[in-house]
Structures are given as C-alpha cells and as structure tokens.
JSON list of N, CA and C in Angstrom, two decimals:
[
{"chain": "N", "resi": 1, "resn": "MET", "atom": "N", "xyz": [24.71, -157.02, -0.67]},
{"chain": "N", "resi": 1, "resn": "MET", "atom": "CA", "xyz": [26.31, -156.66, -1.13]},
{"chain": "N", "resi": 1, "resn": "MET", "atom": "C", "xyz": [26.86, -158.39, -1.35]},
{"chain": "N", "resi": 2, "resn": "ASP", "atom": "N", "xyz": [27.49, -158.47, -2.11]},
{"chain": "N", "resi": 2, "resn": "ASP", "atom": "CA", "xyz": [27.91, -159.58, -2.52]},
{"chain": "N", "resi": 2, "resn": "ASP", "atom": "C", "xyz": [29.65, -159.56, -2.49]},
{"chain": "N", "resi": 3, "resn": "ILE", "atom": "N", "xyz": [29.70, -160.87, -1.45]},
{"chain": "N", "resi": 3, "resn": "ILE", "atom": "CA", "xyz": [31.55, -161.02, -0.66]},
{"chain": "N", "resi": 3, "resn": "ILE", "atom": "C", "xyz": [31.84, -161.99, -1.46]},
{"chain": "N", "resi": 4, "resn": "SER", "atom": "N", "xyz": [33.26, -162.01, -1.81]},
{"chain": "N", "resi": 4, "resn": "SER", "atom": "CA", "xyz": [34.13, -163.44, -2.13]},
{"chain": "N", "resi": 4, "resn": "SER", "atom": "C", "xyz": [34.84, -163.51, -0.47]},
{"chain": "N", "resi": 5, "resn": "VAL", "atom": "N", "xyz": [35.19, -164.97, -0.57]},
{"chain": "N", "resi": 5, "resn": "VAL", "atom": "CA", "xyz": [35.86, -165.07, 0.20]},
{"chain": "N", "resi": 5, "resn": "VAL", "atom": "C", "xyz": [36.94, -166.06, -0.17]},
{"chain": "N", "resi": 6, "resn": "ILE", "atom": "N", "xyz": [38.26, -165.88, -0.22]},
{"chain": "N", "resi": 6, "resn": "ILE", "atom": "CA", "xyz": [39.63, -166.53, -0.69]},
{"chain": "N", "resi": 6, "resn": "ILE", "atom": "C", "xyz": [40.33, -166.78, 0.25]},
{"chain": "N", "resi": 7, "resn": "ILE", "atom": "N", "xyz": [40.66, -168.41, 0.40]},
{"chain": "N", "resi": 7, "resn": "ILE", "atom": "CA", "xyz": [41.06, -169.20, 1.00]},
{"chain": "N", "resi": 7, "resn": "ILE", "atom": "C", "xyz": [42.66, -169.83, 0.54]},
{"chain": "N", "resi": 8, "resn": "VAL", "atom": "N", "xyz": [43.52, -169.38, 1.01]},
{"chain": "N", "resi": 8, "resn": "VAL", "atom": "CA", "xyz": [44.36, -170.44, 0.22]},
{"chain": "N", "resi": 8, "resn": "VAL", "atom": "C", "xyz": [45.24, -171.42, 1.56]},
{"chain": "N", "resi": 9, "resn": "THR", "atom": "N", "xyz": [45.11, -172.88, 1.27]},
{"chain": "N", "resi": 9, "resn": "THR", "atom": "CA", "xyz": [45.67, -174.01, 1.74]},
{"chain": "N", "resi": 9, "resn": "THR", "atom": "C", "xyz": [46.80, -174.82, 1.18]},
{"chain": "N", "resi": 10, "resn": "TYR", "atom": "N", "xyz": [47.37, -175.31, 2.06]},
{"chain": "N", "resi": 10, "resn": "TYR", "atom": "CA", "xyz": [47.95, -176.29, 1.83]},
{"chain": "N", "resi": 10, "resn": "TYR", "atom": "C", "xyz": [48.24, -177.91, 2.40]},
{"chain": "N", "resi": 11, "resn": "ASN", "atom": "N", "xyz": [47.67, -178.40, 1.80]},
{"chain": "N", "resi": 11, "resn": "ASN", "atom": "CA", "xyz": [47.53, -180.48, 2.70]},
{"chain": "N", "resi": 11, "resn": "ASN", "atom": "C", "xyz": [46.91, -180.33, 4.34]},
{"chain": "N", "resi": 12, "resn": "ARG", "atom": "N", "xyz": [45.65, -179.21, 4.39]},
{"chain": "N", "resi": 12, "resn": "ARG", "atom": "CA", "xyz": [45.07, -178.72, 5.84]},
{"chain": "N", "resi": 12, "resn": "ARG", "atom": "C", "xyz": [43.51, -179.34, 5.64]},
{"chain": "N", "resi": 13, "resn": "PRO", "atom": "N", "xyz": [42.91, -180.46, 5.17]},
{"chain": "N", "resi": 13, "resn": "PRO", "atom": "CA", "xyz": [41.68, -180.49, 5.17]},
{"chain": "N", "resi": 13, "resn": "PRO", "atom": "C", "xyz": [41.01, -180.20, 6.35]},
{"chain": "N", "resi": 14, "resn": "THR", "atom": "N", "xyz": [41.44, -180.18, 7.28]},
{"chain": "N", "resi": 14, "resn": "THR", "atom": "CA", "xyz": [40.82, -180.30, 8.73]},
{"chain": "N", "resi": 14, "resn": "THR", "atom": "C", "xyz": [40.51, -179.17, 8.88]},
{"chain": "N", "resi": 15, "resn": "ASP", "atom": "N", "xyz": [41.50, -178.18, 8.88]},
{"chain": "N", "resi": 15, "resn": "ASP", "atom": "CA", "xyz": [41.84, -176.75, 9.04]},
{"chain": "N", "resi": 15, "resn": "ASP", "atom": "C", "xyz": [41.12, -175.84, 8.29]},
{"chain": "N", "resi": 16, "resn": "LEU", "atom": "N", "xyz": [40.64, -176.51, 6.78]},
{"chain": "N", "resi": 16, "resn": "LEU", "atom": "CA", "xyz": [39.92, -175.95, 5.83]},
{"chain": "N", "resi": 16, "resn": "LEU", "atom": "C", "xyz": [38.39, -176.11, 6.34]},
{"chain": "N", "resi": 17, "resn": "ILE", "atom": "N", "xyz": [37.99, -177.51, 6.74]},
{"chain": "N", "resi": 17, "resn": "ILE", "atom": "CA", "xyz": [36.69, -177.75, 7.23]},
{"chain": "N", "resi": 17, "resn": "ILE", "atom": "C", "xyz": [36.33, -176.70, 8.29]},
{"chain": "N", "resi": 18, "resn": "ASN", "atom": "N", "xyz": [37.24, -176.78, 9.50]},
{"chain": "N", "resi": 18, "resn": "ASN", "atom": "CA", "xyz": [36.89, -175.52, 10.35]},
{"chain": "N", "resi": 18, "resn": "ASN", "atom": "C", "xyz": [36.66, -174.10, 9.72]},
{"chain": "N", "resi": 19, "resn": "CYS", "atom": "N", "xyz": [37.10, -173.99, 8.88]},
{"chain": "N", "resi": 19, "resn": "CYS", "atom": "CA", "xyz": [37.27, -172.60, 8.33]},
{"chain": "N", "resi": 19, "resn": "CYS", "atom": "C", "xyz": [35.84, -172.54, 7.68]},
{"chain": "N", "resi": 20, "resn": "LEU", "atom": "N", "xyz": [35.45, -173.26, 6.90]},
{"chain": "N", "resi": 20, "resn": "LEU", "atom": "CA", "xyz": [34.07, -173.17, 6.31]},
{"chain": "N", "resi": 20, "resn": "LEU", "atom": "C", "xyz": [33.12, -173.38, 7.11]},
{"chain": "N", "resi": 21, "resn": "ASN", "atom": "N", "xyz": [33.15, -174.07, 7.99]},
{"chain": "N", "resi": 21, "resn": "ASN", "atom": "CA", "xyz": [32.12, -174.07, 9.04]},
{"chain": "N", "resi": 21, "resn": "ASN", "atom": "C", "xyz": [32.22, -172.84, 10.03]},
{"chain": "N", "resi": 22, "resn": "SER", "atom": "N", "xyz": [33.27, -172.11, 9.95]},
{"chain": "N", "resi": 22, "resn": "SER", "atom": "CA", "xyz": [33.06, -170.57, 10.66]},
{"chain": "N", "resi": 22, "resn": "SER", "atom": "C", "xyz": [32.42, -169.76, 9.71]},
{"chain": "N", "resi": 23, "resn": "ILE", "atom": "N", "xyz": [33.13, -169.78, 8.60]},
{"chain": "N", "resi": 23, "resn": "ILE", "atom": "CA", "xyz": [32.67, -168.60, 7.18]},
{"chain": "N", "resi": 23, "resn": "ILE", "atom": "C", "xyz": [31.02, -168.63, 7.20]},
{"chain": "N", "resi": 24, "resn": "LEU", "atom": "N", "xyz": [30.34, -170.20, 7.11]},
{"chain": "N", "resi": 24, "resn": "LEU", "atom": "CA", "xyz": [28.90, -170.63, 7.06]},
{"chain": "N", "resi": 24, "resn": "LEU", "atom": "C", "xyz": [28.12, -170.49, 8.39]},
{"chain": "N", "resi": 25, "resn": "THR", "atom": "N", "xyz": [28.78, -169.95, 9.33]},
{"chain": "N", "resi": 25, "resn": "THR", "atom": "CA", "xyz": [27.71, -169.40, 10.65]},
{"chain": "N", "resi": 25, "resn": "THR", "atom": "C", "xyz": [27.52, -168.11, 10.50]},
{"chain": "N", "resi": 26, "resn": "GLN", "atom": "N", "xyz": [28.19, -167.26, 9.94]},
{"chain": "N", "resi": 26, "resn": "GLN", "atom": "CA", "xyz": [28.14, -165.74, 10.08]},
{"chain": "N", "resi": 26, "resn": "GLN", "atom": "C", "xyz": [26.82, -165.36, 9.41]},
{"chain": "N", "resi": 27, "resn": "THR", "atom": "N", "xyz": [26.37, -164.16, 10.12]},
{"chain": "N", "resi": 27, "resn": "THR", "atom": "CA", "xyz": [25.17, -163.39, 9.50]},
{"chain": "N", "resi": 27, "resn": "THR", "atom": "C", "xyz": [24.79, -163.24, 8.37]},
{"chain": "N", "resi": 28, "resn": "LEU", "atom": "N", "xyz": [25.90, -162.52, 7.69]},
{"chain": "N", "resi": 28, "resn": "LEU", "atom": "CA", "xyz": [26.10, -162.52, 6.42]},
{"chain": "N", "resi": 28, "resn": "LEU", "atom": "C", "xyz": [26.93, -163.53, 5.24]},
{"chain": "N", "resi": 29, "resn": "ILE", "atom": "N", "xyz": [26.34, -164.23, 4.59]},
{"chain": "N", "resi": 29, "resn": "ILE", "atom": "CA", "xyz": [27.05, -165.66, 3.64]},
{"chain": "N", "resi": 29, "resn": "ILE", "atom": "C", "xyz": [27.33, -165.08, 2.95]},
{"chain": "N", "resi": 30, "resn": "PRO", "atom": "N", "xyz": [28.88, -165.36, 2.45]},
{"chain": "N", "resi": 30, "resn": "PRO", "atom": "CA", "xyz": [29.63, -165.08, 0.67]},
{"chain": "N", "resi": 30, "resn": "PRO", "atom": "C", "xyz": [28.51, -165.36, -0.49]},
{"chain": "N", "resi": 31, "resn": "ARG", "atom": "N", "xyz": [28.85, -164.40, -1.35]},
{"chain": "N", "resi": 31, "resn": "ARG", "atom": "CA", "xyz": [27.98, -165.17, -2.50]},
{"chain": "N", "resi": 31, "resn": "ARG", "atom": "C", "xyz": [29.07, -166.28, -3.35]},
{"chain": "N", "resi": 32, "resn": "GLU", "atom": "N", "xyz": [30.55, -166.30, -2.92]},
{"chain": "N", "resi": 32, "resn": "GLU", "atom": "CA", "xyz": [31.38, -167.38, -3.56]},
{"chain": "N", "resi": 32, "resn": "GLU", "atom": "C", "xyz": [32.35, -167.39, -2.54]},
{"chain": "N", "resi": 33, "resn": "ILE", "atom": "N", "xyz": [32.95, -169.12, -2.52]},
{"chain": "N", "resi": 33, "resn": "ILE", "atom": "CA", "xyz": [33.90, -169.00, -1.77]},
{"chain": "N", "resi": 33, "resn": "ILE", "atom": "C", "xyz": [34.91, -170.16, -2.49]},
{"chain": "N", "resi": 34, "resn": "ILE", "atom": "N", "xyz": [36.51, -169.39, -3.00]},
{"chain": "N", "resi": 34, "resn": "ILE", "atom": "CA", "xyz": [37.48, -169.71, -3.37]},
{"chain": "N", "resi": 34, "resn": "ILE", "atom": "C", "xyz": [38.51, -170.15, -2.90]},
{"chain": "N", "resi": 35, "resn": "VAL", "atom": "N", "xyz": [38.49, -171.77, -3.09]},
{"chain": "N", "resi": 35, "resn": "VAL", "atom": "CA", "xyz": [39.79, -172.29, -2.11]},
{"chain": "N", "resi": 35, "resn": "VAL", "atom": "C", "xyz": [41.02, -172.39, -2.92]},
{"chain": "N", "resi": 36, "resn": "VAL", "atom": "N", "xyz": [42.22, -172.02, -2.84]},
{"chain": "N", "resi": 36, "resn": "VAL", "atom": "CA", "xyz": [43.15, -172.11, -3.76]},
{"chain": "N", "resi": 36, "resn": "VAL", "atom": "C", "xyz": [44.24, -172.84, -3.08]},
{"chain": "N", "resi": 37, "resn": "ASP", "atom": "N", "xyz": [44.43, -174.32, -3.62]},
{"chain": "N", "resi": 37, "resn": "ASP", "atom": "CA", "xyz": [45.02, -175.42, -3.27]},
{"chain": "N", "resi": 37, "resn": "ASP", "atom": "C", "xyz": [46.52, -175.36, -3.32]},
{"chain": "N", "resi": 38, "resn": "ASN", "atom": "N", "xyz": [47.73, -174.99, -2.26]},
{"chain": "N", "resi": 38, "resn": "ASN", "atom": "CA", "xyz": [48.86, -175.11, -3.00]},
{"chain": "N", "resi": 38, "resn": "ASN", "atom": "C", "xyz": [49.57, -176.31, -2.52]},
{"chain": "N", "resi": 39, "resn": "GLY", "atom": "N", "xyz": [48.94, -177.43, -2.24]},
{"chain": "N", "resi": 39, "resn": "GLY", "atom": "CA", "xyz": [49.45, -178.70, -1.93]},
{"chain": "N", "resi": 39, "resn": "GLY", "atom": "C", "xyz": [48.85, -179.35, -3.05]},
{"chain": "N", "resi": 40, "resn": "ASP", "atom": "N", "xyz": [49.64, -180.79, -2.87]},
{"chain": "N", "resi": 40, "resn": "ASP", "atom": "CA", "xyz": [49.62, -181.95, -3.56]},
{"chain": "N", "resi": 40, "resn": "ASP", "atom": "C", "xyz": [48.99, -183.23, -3.66]},
{"chain": "N", "resi": 41, "resn": "VAL", "atom": "N", "xyz": [48.30, -182.69, -2.02]},
{"chain": "N", "resi": 41, "resn": "VAL", "atom": "CA", "xyz": [47.37, -184.03, -2.00]},
{"chain": "N", "resi": 41, "resn": "VAL", "atom": "C", "xyz": [45.74, -183.17, -2.14]},
{"chain": "N", "resi": 42, "resn": "ARG", "atom": "N", "xyz": [44.70, -184.32, -2.76]},
{"chain": "N", "resi": 42, "resn": "ARG", "atom": "CA", "xyz": [43.17, -183.59, -3.41]},
{"chain": "N", "resi": 42, "resn": "ARG", "atom": "C", "xyz": [42.70, -184.04, -2.73]},
{"chain": "N", "resi": 43, "resn": "LYS", "atom": "N", "xyz": [42.81, -183.92, -1.01]},
{"chain": "N", "resi": 43, "resn": "LYS", "atom": "CA", "xyz": [41.62, -183.84, -0.20]},
{"chain": "N", "resi": 43, "resn": "LYS", "atom": "C", "xyz": [41.25, -182.87, 0.17]},
{"chain": "N", "resi": 44, "resn": "ASN", "atom": "N", "xyz": [41.40, -182.01, -0.24]},
{"chain": "N", "resi": 44, "resn": "ASN", "atom": "CA", "xyz": [40.84, -180.20, -0.06]},
{"chain": "N", "resi": 44, "resn": "ASN", "atom": "C", "xyz": [39.28, -180.20, -0.80]},
{"chain": "N", "resi": 45, "resn": "GLN", "atom": "N", "xyz": [40.13, -180.64, -2.28]},
{"chain": "N", "resi": 45, "resn": "GLN", "atom": "CA", "xyz": [38.87, -180.54, -3.53]},
{"chain": "N", "resi": 45, "resn": "GLN", "atom": "C", "xyz": [37.84, -181.40, -2.85]},
{"chain": "N", "resi": 46, "resn": "ASP", "atom": "N", "xyz": [38.03, -182.75, -2.61]},
{"chain": "N", "resi": 46, "resn": "ASP", "atom": "CA", "xyz": [36.87, -184.07, -1.60]},
{"chain": "N", "resi": 46, "resn": "ASP", "atom": "C", "xyz": [36.05, -182.47, -0.52]},
{"chain": "N", "resi": 47, "resn": "VAL", "atom": "N", "xyz": [36.57, -181.58, 0.25]},
{"chain": "N", "resi": 47, "resn": "VAL", "atom": "CA", "xyz": [36.06, -181.12, 1.27]},
{"chain": "N", "resi": 47, "resn": "VAL", "atom": "C", "xyz": [35.35, -179.99, 0.52]},
{"chain": "N", "resi": 48, "resn": "ILE", "atom": "N", "xyz": [35.80, -179.88, -0.74]},
{"chain": "N", "resi": 48, "resn": "ILE", "atom": "CA", "xyz": [34.80, -178.57, -1.25]},
{"chain": "N", "resi": 48, "resn": "ILE", "atom": "C", "xyz": [33.55, -179.28, -2.13]},
{"chain": "N", "resi": 49, "resn": "GLU", "atom": "N", "xyz": [33.80, -180.48, -2.48]},
{"chain": "N", "resi": 49, "resn": "GLU", "atom": "CA", "xyz": [32.51, -181.01, -3.01]},
{"chain": "N", "resi": 49, "resn": "GLU", "atom": "C", "xyz": [31.60, -181.47, -2.19]},
{"chain": "N", "resi": 50, "resn": "LYS", "atom": "N", "xyz": [31.91, -181.91, -1.22]},
{"chain": "N", "resi": 50, "resn": "LYS", "atom": "CA", "xyz": [31.34, -182.18, -0.28]},
{"chain": "N", "resi": 50, "resn": "LYS", "atom": "C", "xyz": [30.44, -180.85, 0.40]},
{"chain": "N", "resi": 51, "resn": "TYR", "atom": "N", "xyz": [31.31, -180.03, 0.72]},
{"chain": "N", "resi": 51, "resn": "TYR", "atom": "CA", "xyz": [30.34, -178.29, 0.91]},
{"chain": "N", "resi": 51, "resn": "TYR", "atom": "C", "xyz": [29.39, -177.88, -0.01]},
{"chain": "N", "resi": 52, "resn": "ARG", "atom": "N", "xyz": [29.74, -178.20, -1.11]},
{"chain": "N", "resi": 52, "resn": "ARG", "atom": "CA", "xyz": [28.84, -177.67, -2.73]},
{"chain": "N", "resi": 52, "resn": "ARG", "atom": "C", "xyz": [27.50, -178.63, -2.29]},
{"chain": "N", "resi": 53, "resn": "ASN", "atom": "N", "xyz": [27.68, -179.59, -2.12]},
{"chain": "N", "resi": 53, "resn": "ASN", "atom": "CA", "xyz": [26.48, -180.63, -2.29]},
{"chain": "N", "resi": 53, "resn": "ASN", "atom": "C", "xyz": [25.67, -180.55, -1.04]},
{"chain": "N", "resi": 54, "resn": "GLU", "atom": "N", "xyz": [26.14, -179.85, 0.05]},
{"chain": "N", "resi": 54, "resn": "GLU", "atom": "CA", "xyz": [25.52, -180.45, 1.53]},
{"chain": "N", "resi": 54, "resn": "GLU", "atom": "C", "xyz": [24.96, -178.86, 1.37]},
{"chain": "N", "resi": 55, "resn": "PHE", "atom": "N", "xyz": [25.84, -177.55, 1.11]},
{"chain": "N", "resi": 55, "resn": "PHE", "atom": "CA", "xyz": [25.28, -176.38, 1.36]},
{"chain": "N", "resi": 55, "resn": "PHE", "atom": "C", "xyz": [24.26, -175.63, -0.17]},
{"chain": "N", "resi": 56, "resn": "SER", "atom": "N", "xyz": [24.06, -176.52, -1.14]},
{"chain": "N", "resi": 56, "resn": "SER", "atom": "CA", "xyz": [23.77, -175.84, -2.40]},
{"chain": "N", "resi": 56, "resn": "SER", "atom": "C", "xyz": [22.35, -174.86, -2.36]},
{"chain": "N", "resi": 57, "resn": "ARG", "atom": "N", "xyz": [21.70, -175.16, -0.94]},
{"chain": "N", "resi": 57, "resn": "ARG", "atom": "CA", "xyz": [20.15, -174.45, -0.73]},
{"chain": "N", "resi": 57, "resn": "ARG", "atom": "C", "xyz": [20.79, -173.09, -0.68]},
{"chain": "N", "resi": 58, "resn": "LEU", "atom": "N", "xyz": [22.12, -172.68, 0.03]},
{"chain": "N", "resi": 58, "resn": "LEU", "atom": "CA", "xyz": [22.50, -171.29, 0.04]},
{"chain": "N", "resi": 58, "resn": "LEU", "atom": "C", "xyz": [23.08, -170.43, -1.11]},
{"chain": "N", "resi": 59, "resn": "ASN", "atom": "N", "xyz": [22.81, -171.31, -2.03]},
{"chain": "N", "resi": 59, "resn": "ASN", "atom": "CA", "xyz": [23.13, -170.46, -3.37]},
{"chain": "N", "resi": 59, "resn": "ASN", "atom": "C", "xyz": [24.47, -169.95, -3.36]},
{"chain": "N", "resi": 60, "resn": "ILE", "atom": "N", "xyz": [25.84, -170.49, -2.54]},
{"chain": "N", "resi": 60, "resn": "ILE", "atom": "CA", "xyz": [27.34, -169.82, -2.49]},
{"chain": "N", "resi": 60, "resn": "ILE", "atom": "C", "xyz": [28.13, -170.88, -3.59]},
{"chain": "N", "resi": 61, "resn": "ASN", "atom": "N", "xyz": [28.42, -170.19, -4.32]},
{"chain": "N", "resi": 61, "resn": "ASN", "atom": "CA", "xyz": [29.28, -170.64, -5.55]},
{"chain": "N", "resi": 61, "resn": "ASN", "atom": "C", "xyz": [30.91, -171.14, -4.70]},
{"chain": "N", "resi": 62, "resn": "PHE", "atom": "N", "xyz": [30.89, -172.25, -4.47]},
{"chain": "N", "resi": 62, "resn": "PHE", "atom": "CA", "xyz": [32.20, -173.08, -3.85]},
{"chain": "N", "resi": 62, "resn": "PHE", "atom": "C", "xyz": [33.31, -173.13, -5.43]},
{"chain": "N", "resi": 63, "resn": "ARG", "atom": "N", "xyz": [34.32, -172.69, -5.25]},
{"chain": "N", "resi": 63, "resn": "ARG", "atom": "CA", "xyz": [35.44, -172.82, -6.17]},
{"chain": "N", "resi": 63, "resn": "ARG", "atom": "C", "xyz": [36.47, -173.81, -5.78]},
{"chain": "N", "resi": 64, "resn": "TYR", "atom": "N", "xyz": [37.06, -174.27, -7.04]},
{"chain": "N", "resi": 64, "resn": "TYR", "atom": "CA", "xyz": [38.58, -174.87, -5.90]},
{"chain": "N", "resi": 64, "resn": "TYR", "atom": "C", "xyz": [39.44, -175.07, -7.05]},
{"chain": "N", "resi": 65, "resn": "ILE", "atom": "N", "xyz": [40.55, -174.17, -6.50]},
{"chain": "N", "resi": 65, "resn": "ILE", "atom": "CA", "xyz": [41.73, -174.12, -7.87]},
{"chain": "N", "resi": 65, "resn": "ILE", "atom": "C", "xyz": [43.15, -175.11, -7.13]},
{"chain": "N", "resi": 66, "resn": "GLN", "atom": "N", "xyz": [43.49, -175.84, -7.95]},
{"chain": "N", "resi": 66, "resn": "GLN", "atom": "CA", "xyz": [44.57, -176.36, -7.66]},
{"chain": "N", "resi": 66, "resn": "GLN", "atom": "C", "xyz": [45.92, -175.22, -8.06]},
{"chain": "N", "resi": 67, "resn": "ASN", "atom": "N", "xyz": [46.83, -174.54, -7.59]},
{"chain": "N", "resi": 67, "resn": "ASN", "atom": "CA", "xyz": [47.69, -173.95, -7.64]},
{"chain": "N", "resi": 67, "resn": "ASN", "atom": "C", "xyz": [48.88, -174.66, -8.23]},
{"chain": "N", "resi": 68, "resn": "PHE", "atom": "N", "xyz": [49.22, -174.50, -9.75]},
{"chain": "N", "resi": 68, "resn": "PHE", "atom": "CA", "xyz": [50.38, -174.95, -9.83]},
{"chain": "N", "resi": 68, "resn": "PHE", "atom": "C", "xyz": [51.81, -174.01, -10.27]},
{"chain": "N", "resi": 69, "resn": "ILE", "atom": "N", "xyz": [51.27, -173.16, -10.04]},
{"chain": "N", "resi": 69, "resn": "ILE", "atom": "CA", "xyz": [52.14, -171.89, -10.10]},
{"chain": "N", "resi": 69, "resn": "ILE", "atom": "C", "xyz": [53.88, -171.97, -9.65]},
{"chain": "N", "resi": 70, "resn": "GLU", "atom": "N", "xyz": [52.97, -171.58, -8.14]},
{"chain": "N", "resi": 70, "resn": "GLU", "atom": "CA", "xyz": [54.49, -171.45, -6.90]},
{"chain": "N", "resi": 70, "resn": "GLU", "atom": "C", "xyz": [53.19, -171.52, -5.37]},
{"chain": "N", "resi": 71, "resn": "ASN", "atom": "N", "xyz": [54.38, -172.59, -5.13]},
{"chain": "N", "resi": 71, "resn": "ASN", "atom": "CA", "xyz": [53.57, -172.36, -3.26]},
{"chain": "N", "resi": 71, "resn": "ASN", "atom": "C", "xyz": [53.75, -171.58, -2.47]},
{"chain": "N", "resi": 72, "resn": "SER", "atom": "N", "xyz": [53.02, -170.45, -2.77]},
{"chain": "N", "resi": 72, "resn": "SER", "atom": "CA", "xyz": [53.43, -169.37, -2.18]},
{"chain": "N", "resi": 72, "resn": "SER", "atom": "C", "xyz": [51.80, -168.64, -1.49]},
{"chain": "N", "resi": 73, "resn": "ALA", "atom": "N", "xyz": [51.76, -168.41, -0.40]},
{"chain": "N", "resi": 73, "resn": "ALA", "atom": "CA", "xyz": [50.06, -167.82, 0.07]},
{"chain": "N", "resi": 73, "resn": "ALA", "atom": "C", "xyz": [49.79, -166.75, -0.81]},
{"chain": "N", "resi": 74, "resn": "ASN", "atom": "N", "xyz": [50.95, -165.69, -1.22]},
{"chain": "N", "resi": 74, "resn": "ASN", "atom": "CA", "xyz": [51.05, -164.71, -1.85]},
{"chain": "N", "resi": 74, "resn": "ASN", "atom": "C", "xyz": [50.46, -164.90, -3.36]},
{"chain": "N", "resi": 75, "resn": "CYS", "atom": "N", "xyz": [51.20, -166.17, -3.93]},
{"chain": "N", "resi": 75, "resn": "CYS", "atom": "CA", "xyz": [50.73, -166.28, -5.23]},
{"chain": "N", "resi": 75, "resn": "CYS", "atom": "C", "xyz": [49.02, -166.94, -5.15]},
{"chain": "N", "resi": 76, "resn": "GLY", "atom": "N", "xyz": [48.73, -167.67, -4.22]},
{"chain": "N", "resi": 76, "resn": "GLY", "atom": "CA", "xyz": [47.49, -168.27, -3.94]},
{"chain": "N", "resi": 76, "resn": "GLY", "atom": "C", "xyz": [46.68, -167.20, -3.80]},
{"chain": "N", "resi": 77, "resn": "ARG", "atom": "N", "xyz": [46.81, -166.46, -3.06]},
{"chain": "N", "resi": 77, "resn": "ARG", "atom": "CA", "xyz": [45.83, -165.32, -3.09]},
{"chain": "N", "resi": 77, "resn": "ARG", "atom": "C", "xyz": [45.10, -164.21, -3.97]},
{"chain": "N", "resi": 78, "resn": "MET", "atom": "N", "xyz": [46.58, -164.07, -5.09]},
{"chain": "N", "resi": 78, "resn": "MET", "atom": "CA", "xyz": [46.80, -163.43, -6.48]},
{"chain": "N", "resi": 78, "resn": "MET", "atom": "C", "xyz": [45.64, -163.98, -7.12]},
{"chain": "N", "resi": 79, "resn": "ILE", "atom": "N", "xyz": [45.76, -165.83, -7.25]},
{"chain": "N", "resi": 79, "resn": "ILE", "atom": "CA", "xyz": [45.21, -166.69, -8.20]},
{"chain": "N", "resi": 79, "resn": "ILE", "atom": "C", "xyz": [43.64, -166.46, -7.62]},
{"chain": "N", "resi": 80, "resn": "GLY", "atom": "N", "xyz": [43.43, -166.21, -6.35]},
{"chain": "N", "resi": 80, "resn": "GLY", "atom": "CA", "xyz": [42.05, -166.34, -6.18]},
{"chain": "N", "resi": 80, "resn": "GLY", "atom": "C", "xyz": [41.51, -164.91, -6.25]},
{"chain": "N", "resi": 81, "resn": "VAL", "atom": "N", "xyz": [41.99, -163.76, -6.04]},
{"chain": "N", "resi": 81, "resn": "VAL", "atom": "CA", "xyz": [41.67, -162.55, -6.90]},
{"chain": "N", "resi": 81, "resn": "VAL", "atom": "C", "xyz": [41.55, -162.34, -8.31]},
{"chain": "N", "resi": 82, "resn": "LYS", "atom": "N", "xyz": [42.24, -163.07, -9.10]},
{"chain": "N", "resi": 82, "resn": "LYS", "atom": "CA", "xyz": [41.97, -162.71, -10.55]},
{"chain": "N", "resi": 82, "resn": "LYS", "atom": "C", "xyz": [40.94, -163.98, -10.79]},
{"chain": "N", "resi": 83, "resn": "ASN", "atom": "N", "xyz": [40.14, -164.71, -10.01]},
{"chain": "N", "resi": 83, "resn": "ASN", "atom": "CA", "xyz": [39.23, -165.73, -10.32]},
{"chain": "N", "resi": 83, "resn": "ASN", "atom": "C", "xyz": [37.92, -165.43, -9.85]},
{"chain": "N", "resi": 84, "resn": "ALA", "atom": "N", "xyz": [37.96, -164.13, -8.66]},
{"chain": "N", "resi": 84, "resn": "ALA", "atom": "CA", "xyz": [36.75, -163.95, -8.49]},
{"chain": "N", "resi": 84, "resn": "ALA", "atom": "C", "xyz": [35.70, -163.10, -8.82]},
{"chain": "N", "resi": 85, "resn": "LYS", "atom": "N", "xyz": [34.74, -163.50, -8.93]},
{"chain": "N", "resi": 85, "resn": "LYS", "atom": "CA", "xyz": [33.37, -162.66, -9.55]},
{"chain": "N", "resi": 85, "resn": "LYS", "atom": "C", "xyz": [32.88, -161.39, -9.18]}
]
C-alpha cells in the first residue's frame, strides 16, 4: 500500500521535526511526505533537506512546496493533494 502524507505548516520548524519523527516511527512508512509551507521563512525547507539526506535509505520521497497562493491550511492541503503521486 502506498501512502502519501501531506503536512501543512507555517513557520514552525520544531513542530515539523516532531511531526516527521512521529511519522517515521510508524510501522507503515509512507511512500512520500509532502510539506506545504505557508510561511515566509525557509527553515522548514532546511528541515526537509536534512530528513531527505538522513533517511534516503528508506526511499521516501520528501517534497517541499512553498505556498505563495493563499496563507490558509485548506489551500495548503489542496496544493499537497494536487502534487501527491
């Protein structure tokens, strides 16, 4: 079973790290993790790069998308869904 996880965030890299750690301790690992960032600080992108490098052996597609359309969780989720494989 292929699973995509969509995370919408806004300038909260510490919470993003906690969320990713929780996802990666599950018994079923997702095929892709898509982070849609509604914020204006690129710290979340650095977090995704770190996890992409650190967990490359798991073959998880870590994707980072900066949301420039509208700063809302709903819009972020729809962007994530449209980009999920």
